[in-house]
Amino acid sequence: MNIAAREPQPLLIAEGLGKSFGRQVACRDVSFELHEGEVMAVVGESGSGKSTLLRLLSLQAEADAGRVLYRMRDGITRDLATLGEAELRFLARTDWGFVHQDPALGLRMAVSGGANVGERLMAVGWRHYGDIRQVATDWLARVEIDTARIDDRPATYSGGMRQRLQIARNLVTQPRLVLMDEPTGGLDVSVQARLLDLLRNLVAVLKLSAVIVTHDLAVARLLSHRIMVMKGGEVIESGLTDQVLDDPREPYTQLLVSSILQP
Amino acid sequence: MTPALELRDVGKNFTMHLQGGMQLAVVAGVTFSVRAGECVVLAGPSGAGKSSILKMIFGNYRCDQGQILIRDGASNFDIAGATPRQMLTLRNTSIGYVSQFLRAVPRVPTIDVVAEPLIVCGEPREAAQAKAAAMLHRLNIRDALLQLPPATFSGGEQQRVNIARGFLPDLPVLLLDEPTASLDADNRAVVEDLIKEKKQHGTAIVAVVHDENVRDAIADRVIEVAQFAAAA
C-alpha cells in the first residue's frame, strides 16, 4: 500500500492569498491544498476573514497577493489569473458550485424551482426540454423536495427547501469543487440536521471536493476531513478535523472548542 | 518478525491556554510493541492516560514526542508525522478503532453506520449492508432497530453498534476502548469471541479493559500504563 508514496495532484491550491480593505486586513498569507474528494472546513468567528477567503477562491473578489491554482478537467493545473473571461465563466457554470448562506443570492426567485435547476444545464448546452425537466425532477427528489412543487417559485418555499434547491442547482452540472458559505446558517436545528445529512451523502456519493465556511464546529465535525481555523485574517491552526477539535493547540482554538454547548 | 505496531518513547502534554497556560503532562516514555495476532491490554487507574495512548495511535490526539510506527508493506510509517490525508488513508486501510462512546450522526440508520467503513473502501452497498446486518445480528441487535438511527438506543445498544462498526472491516490494527463496559454477560461473551477471531486472523489489538474477567480472556500481555506516568 505504501502510504507515504500516494500523493496525487491537488485539485485546488491557494498560495499566499492576501486581501485588505483599506487598512483593514481581511486575509493574510493563506495557503492550502485541496485534493479530490476532500472536504475542508474553514472555521472562525465573524470577521476572521473566512468569507473573504471564499470570495478570493471563487474570484468574486480580487486578491492583493498570492494566487489560486486549479486542476482543469484536462488534468493541467493552471493559475486562475491567467484564464480568460470565457474560460472562467465556463468553470463557474459547470465545474464549480457556490452555495450562499442566503439562498436568495444563489437562486433566481422569480422563476420556478425546476427552472432554477434547469438553467444551469441550459448554460452548458442542454436544449431538450423534456430531458432538462426530467433531470430537474430527479434532482428535486434527491434533495427531498416534493416534485409536485417543481413549477412553484422558490419564493413560496420554506427556508430549508430553498437551501436544498440551491444545492440542487449547484450540483446538477456535476461540479468537482463546491464552495459553501455557512450553508446551514439561519436554519432551524431540525432543518439543519436534514440538510447536513443530505450534504454528507451527496459529498460522499459524488466524491466532491468542498470548502465549507462555518462558525459551527458541529457542522465542521460532521462534514469535513480537515479543518482550518482563522483569526484576524490568518490561519492559526489546521489539521485533521477530529485532531483539531479533540486536541486543539492554539489558545483561540481551545476557546472555540470549549465554548460549545453540549446538549 | 517486525511488530505490526510499535510505540517508541511516546509522550503527551496538554497546554491549557484557558487555564493560564497550565501544562498537563499525561504520559511520557511510552514504549511497547504489538505483533500481528497479539492482544495487548493497557491497564491502570482512570486518568493514567490509557485512552490518550489509543487516541494518539488513531490520530485523534497529536503525538508530541516519540514515534508511533505502523507496518506499511516492507517498511514502517510514523503516525506521529502523518499528514491529515495520510491519517485518513490509514484509518481506511490499517487502523480500526472502537471508541468509548458512539458519535451518532442524525438521521443515519444503524445499518448504514455499521456498513460505512466497508463502503468507503469500495465494497458495494448491498454486500456491505448484508455483512453489517450479520454482524449486528451476532451482537443481538434486533432487526427492527437496523433502519433506525442509533441516537435513541440504550447505552449498551449504542456500544454494540459501535463494536459492529469497528469490527466489520478487516484491518491489521484494532484499537478498543472499553468495548465491554456497558454490556451484559451474553454480549460480553460475543465480544470476547470476536476478539479471538480477530487475533486468529492476524490482527494486532490494543485494548483498554477494566473488567478483569474480560482482560484474562483476551490479553496476551498486560502493560501497566502507570510506569509511563509523566513527571508532573
Coordinates of C-alpha atoms in Angstrom, one line a residue, chain A residues 3-238:
Chain A
I3 CA 1.1 5.3 2.5
A4 CA 4.0 7.8 2.0
A5 CA 4.1 7.4 -1.7
R6 CA 0.5 8.0 -2.5
E7 CA 0.1 11.7 -3.2
P8 CA -1.8 12.7 -6.3
Q9 CA -2.0 16.2 -7.7
P10 CA -4.3 18.6 -5.7
L11 CA -7.4 19.9 -7.3
L12 CA -7.1 23.4 -5.8
I13 CA -4.1 25.2 -4.5
A14 CA -4.1 28.5 -2.7
E15 CA -0.7 30.2 -2.3
G16 CA -0.1 33.1 0.0
L17 CA -3.6 34.7 -0.6
G18 CA -4.0 38.2 0.9
K19 CA -6.6 40.9 0.8
S20 CA -7.1 44.2 2.5
F21 CA -9.9 46.6 2.5
G22 CA -8.2 49.9 3.1
R23 CA -6.2 49.4 6.3
Q24 CA -8.3 46.5 7.4
V25 CA -6.6 43.2 6.6
A26 CA -9.2 40.6 5.7
C27 CA -6.9 37.8 4.7
R28 CA -3.2 37.4 5.1
D29 CA -0.9 34.8 3.6
V30 CA -3.4 31.9 3.4
S31 CA -2.1 28.8 1.7
F32 CA -3.6 25.3 1.4
E33 CA -4.1 22.4 -0.9
L34 CA -7.4 20.6 -1.5
H35 CA -7.5 17.2 -3.1
E36 CA -10.3 15.5 -5.0
G37 CA -13.0 14.1 -2.7
E38 CA -11.7 16.1 0.2
V39 CA -13.8 18.4 2.4
M40 CA -12.2 21.2 4.3
A41 CA -13.9 23.4 6.8
V42 CA -12.9 26.9 7.5
V43 CA -13.9 28.0 11.0
G44 CA -13.5 31.2 13.0
E45 CA -15.8 33.9 14.4
S46 CA -17.3 36.7 12.4
G47 CA -14.7 38.9 10.9
S48 CA -12.0 36.3 10.9
G49 CA -11.7 36.5 7.1
K50 CA -13.2 33.2 6.2
S51 CA -15.9 34.6 3.9
T52 CA -13.3 36.8 2.2
L53 CA -11.2 33.8 1.6
L54 CA -14.1 32.1 -0.1
R55 CA -14.6 35.1 -2.3
L56 CA -11.0 35.1 -3.3
L57 CA -11.1 31.4 -4.2
S58 CA -14.1 31.9 -6.3
L59 CA -12.7 35.1 -7.9
Q60 CA -15.7 37.1 -6.7
A61 CA -13.0 39.4 -5.2
E62 CA -9.5 40.1 -6.4
A63 CA -6.6 39.1 -4.2
D64 CA -3.9 41.7 -3.4
A65 CA -1.3 38.9 -3.0
G66 CA -0.9 35.3 -3.9
R67 CA -2.6 33.1 -6.4
V68 CA -5.2 30.3 -6.9
L69 CA -4.3 27.2 -9.0
Y70 CA -6.9 24.8 -10.2
R71 CA -6.5 21.4 -12.0
M72 CA -8.7 21.7 -15.0
R73 CA -10.7 18.7 -16.4
D74 CA -7.8 18.1 -18.9
G75 CA -5.5 17.4 -15.9
I76 CA -3.5 20.5 -16.3
T77 CA -3.1 22.8 -13.3
R78 CA -3.5 26.4 -14.1
D79 CA -3.2 29.8 -12.4
L80 CA -6.8 31.2 -12.4
A81 CA -5.4 34.7 -13.1
T82 CA -4.2 33.5 -16.5
L83 CA -7.7 32.2 -17.6
G84 CA -9.8 34.3 -20.0
E85 CA -13.3 35.6 -19.2
A86 CA -15.0 32.8 -21.2
E87 CA -13.0 30.0 -19.5
L88 CA -13.7 31.4 -16.1
R89 CA -17.4 31.6 -16.8
F90 CA -17.4 28.1 -18.0
L91 CA -15.7 26.9 -14.8
A92 CA -18.2 28.8 -12.7
R93 CA -21.1 27.3 -14.5
T94 CA -20.0 23.7 -14.7
D95 CA -17.0 22.7 -12.6
W96 CA -17.7 24.8 -9.6
G97 CA -20.6 25.3 -7.3
F98 CA -21.1 28.1 -4.8
V99 CA -23.7 27.7 -2.0
H100 CA -24.6 31.0 -0.4
Q101 CA -25.8 31.3 3.2
D102 CA -28.8 33.2 1.9
P103 CA -30.4 31.1 -0.8
A104 CA -31.9 34.2 -2.4
L105 CA -28.4 35.2 -3.5
G106 CA -27.9 31.8 -5.2
L107 CA -31.3 31.4 -6.7
R108 CA -33.5 33.3 -9.1
M109 CA -36.5 33.9 -7.0
A110 CA -38.8 34.9 -10.0
V111 CA -38.6 31.7 -11.9
S112 CA -39.8 28.2 -10.9
G113 CA -37.8 25.7 -8.7
G114 CA -37.5 23.4 -11.7
A115 CA -36.2 26.3 -13.9
N116 CA -33.6 27.2 -11.2
V117 CA -32.1 23.7 -11.7
G118 CA -32.6 23.6 -15.4
E119 CA -30.9 26.9 -16.1
R120 CA -27.5 25.5 -15.1
L121 CA -28.0 22.7 -17.6
M122 CA -29.0 25.1 -20.4
A123 CA -25.9 27.1 -19.6
V124 CA -23.8 24.1 -20.5
G125 CA -25.7 23.4 -23.7
W126 CA -28.7 21.2 -22.8
R127 CA -31.5 22.1 -25.2
H128 CA -34.1 19.3 -25.0
Y129 CA -36.9 20.5 -22.7
G130 CA -38.1 17.0 -21.7
D131 CA -34.6 15.9 -20.7
I132 CA -34.0 19.1 -18.7
R133 CA -37.3 18.7 -16.9
Q134 CA -36.5 15.1 -16.1
V135 CA -33.1 15.8 -14.7
A136 CA -34.5 18.8 -12.7
T137 CA -37.2 16.5 -11.3
D138 CA -34.7 13.9 -10.3
W139 CA -32.6 16.5 -8.5
L140 CA -35.5 17.9 -6.6
A141 CA -36.3 14.4 -5.4
R142 CA -32.6 13.9 -4.5
V143 CA -32.7 16.9 -2.3
E144 CA -36.0 15.8 -0.8
I145 CA -38.2 18.5 -2.4
D146 CA -41.7 17.3 -3.3
T147 CA -41.6 17.2 -7.1
A148 CA -45.2 18.4 -7.2
R149 CA -43.6 21.8 -6.3
I150 CA -41.4 21.9 -9.4
D151 CA -43.4 24.7 -11.1
D152 CA -43.7 26.8 -7.9
R153 CA -41.4 29.7 -7.4
P154 CA -38.8 29.4 -4.6
A155 CA -40.4 32.5 -3.0
T156 CA -43.1 30.1 -1.9
Y157 CA -40.6 27.6 -0.5
S158 CA -39.6 27.4 3.2
G159 CA -36.0 28.4 4.1
G160 CA -34.8 24.8 4.3
M161 CA -36.4 23.9 0.9
R162 CA -34.8 27.0 -0.6
Q163 CA -31.4 25.9 0.7
R164 CA -31.9 22.4 -0.7
L165 CA -32.9 23.9 -4.0
Q166 CA -29.8 26.0 -4.1
I167 CA -27.8 22.8 -3.6
A168 CA -29.6 21.0 -6.4
R169 CA -29.0 24.0 -8.7
N170 CA -25.3 23.8 -7.9
L171 CA -24.8 20.1 -8.2
V172 CA -26.8 19.3 -11.3
T173 CA -23.9 20.0 -13.6
Q174 CA -21.7 17.6 -11.5
P175 CA -19.1 20.1 -10.4
R176 CA -15.9 18.9 -8.9
L177 CA -15.5 21.7 -6.4
V178 CA -18.2 23.3 -4.3
L179 CA -17.6 26.3 -2.1
M180 CA -20.1 26.8 0.7
D181 CA -20.6 29.9 2.9
E182 CA -22.4 28.9 6.1
P183 CA -24.8 26.5 4.3
T184 CA -26.8 25.7 7.4
G185 CA -26.8 29.2 8.9
G186 CA -30.1 30.7 9.8
L187 CA -32.0 27.3 9.6
D188 CA -33.8 25.6 12.4
V189 CA -31.9 22.8 14.1
S190 CA -34.1 20.1 12.8
V191 CA -33.9 21.5 9.3
Q192 CA -30.1 21.8 9.7
A193 CA -29.8 18.1 10.6
R194 CA -31.7 17.1 7.5
L195 CA -29.5 19.4 5.3
L196 CA -26.3 18.2 6.9
D197 CA -27.2 14.5 6.3
L198 CA -28.1 15.3 2.7
L199 CA -24.8 17.2 2.1
R200 CA -22.8 14.5 3.8
N201 CA -24.3 11.9 1.5
L202 CA -24.0 13.9 -1.7
V203 CA -20.4 14.8 -1.0
A204 CA -19.5 11.1 -0.4
V205 CA -21.5 9.7 -3.4
L206 CA -20.4 12.4 -5.9
K207 CA -16.8 12.5 -4.5
L208 CA -17.0 16.2 -4.3
S209 CA -14.2 18.5 -3.1
A210 CA -15.6 21.2 -0.9
V211 CA -14.5 24.2 1.1
I212 CA -17.1 24.9 3.8
V213 CA -17.0 28.1 5.7
T214 CA -18.9 27.8 9.0
H215 CA -18.7 29.1 12.5
D216 CA -20.5 25.9 13.7
L217 CA -17.9 23.3 14.9
A218 CA -20.5 20.6 14.9
V219 CA -21.1 21.2 11.2
A220 CA -17.3 21.0 10.6
R221 CA -17.0 17.8 12.6
L222 CA -19.8 16.2 10.6
L223 CA -18.9 17.2 7.1
S224 CA -15.2 17.9 6.9
H225 CA -12.0 15.8 6.8
R226 CA -9.7 18.7 7.5
I227 CA -10.2 22.0 9.3
M228 CA -8.5 25.4 9.1
V229 CA -9.0 27.8 12.0
M230 CA -8.9 31.5 11.1
K231 CA -8.5 34.5 13.3
G232 CA -7.8 38.1 12.3
G233 CA -7.4 37.1 8.6
E234 CA -4.8 34.5 9.3
V235 CA -4.8 30.7 9.5
I236 CA -3.7 30.0 13.1
E237 CA -4.2 26.2 13.2
S238 CA -5.0 23.5 10.7

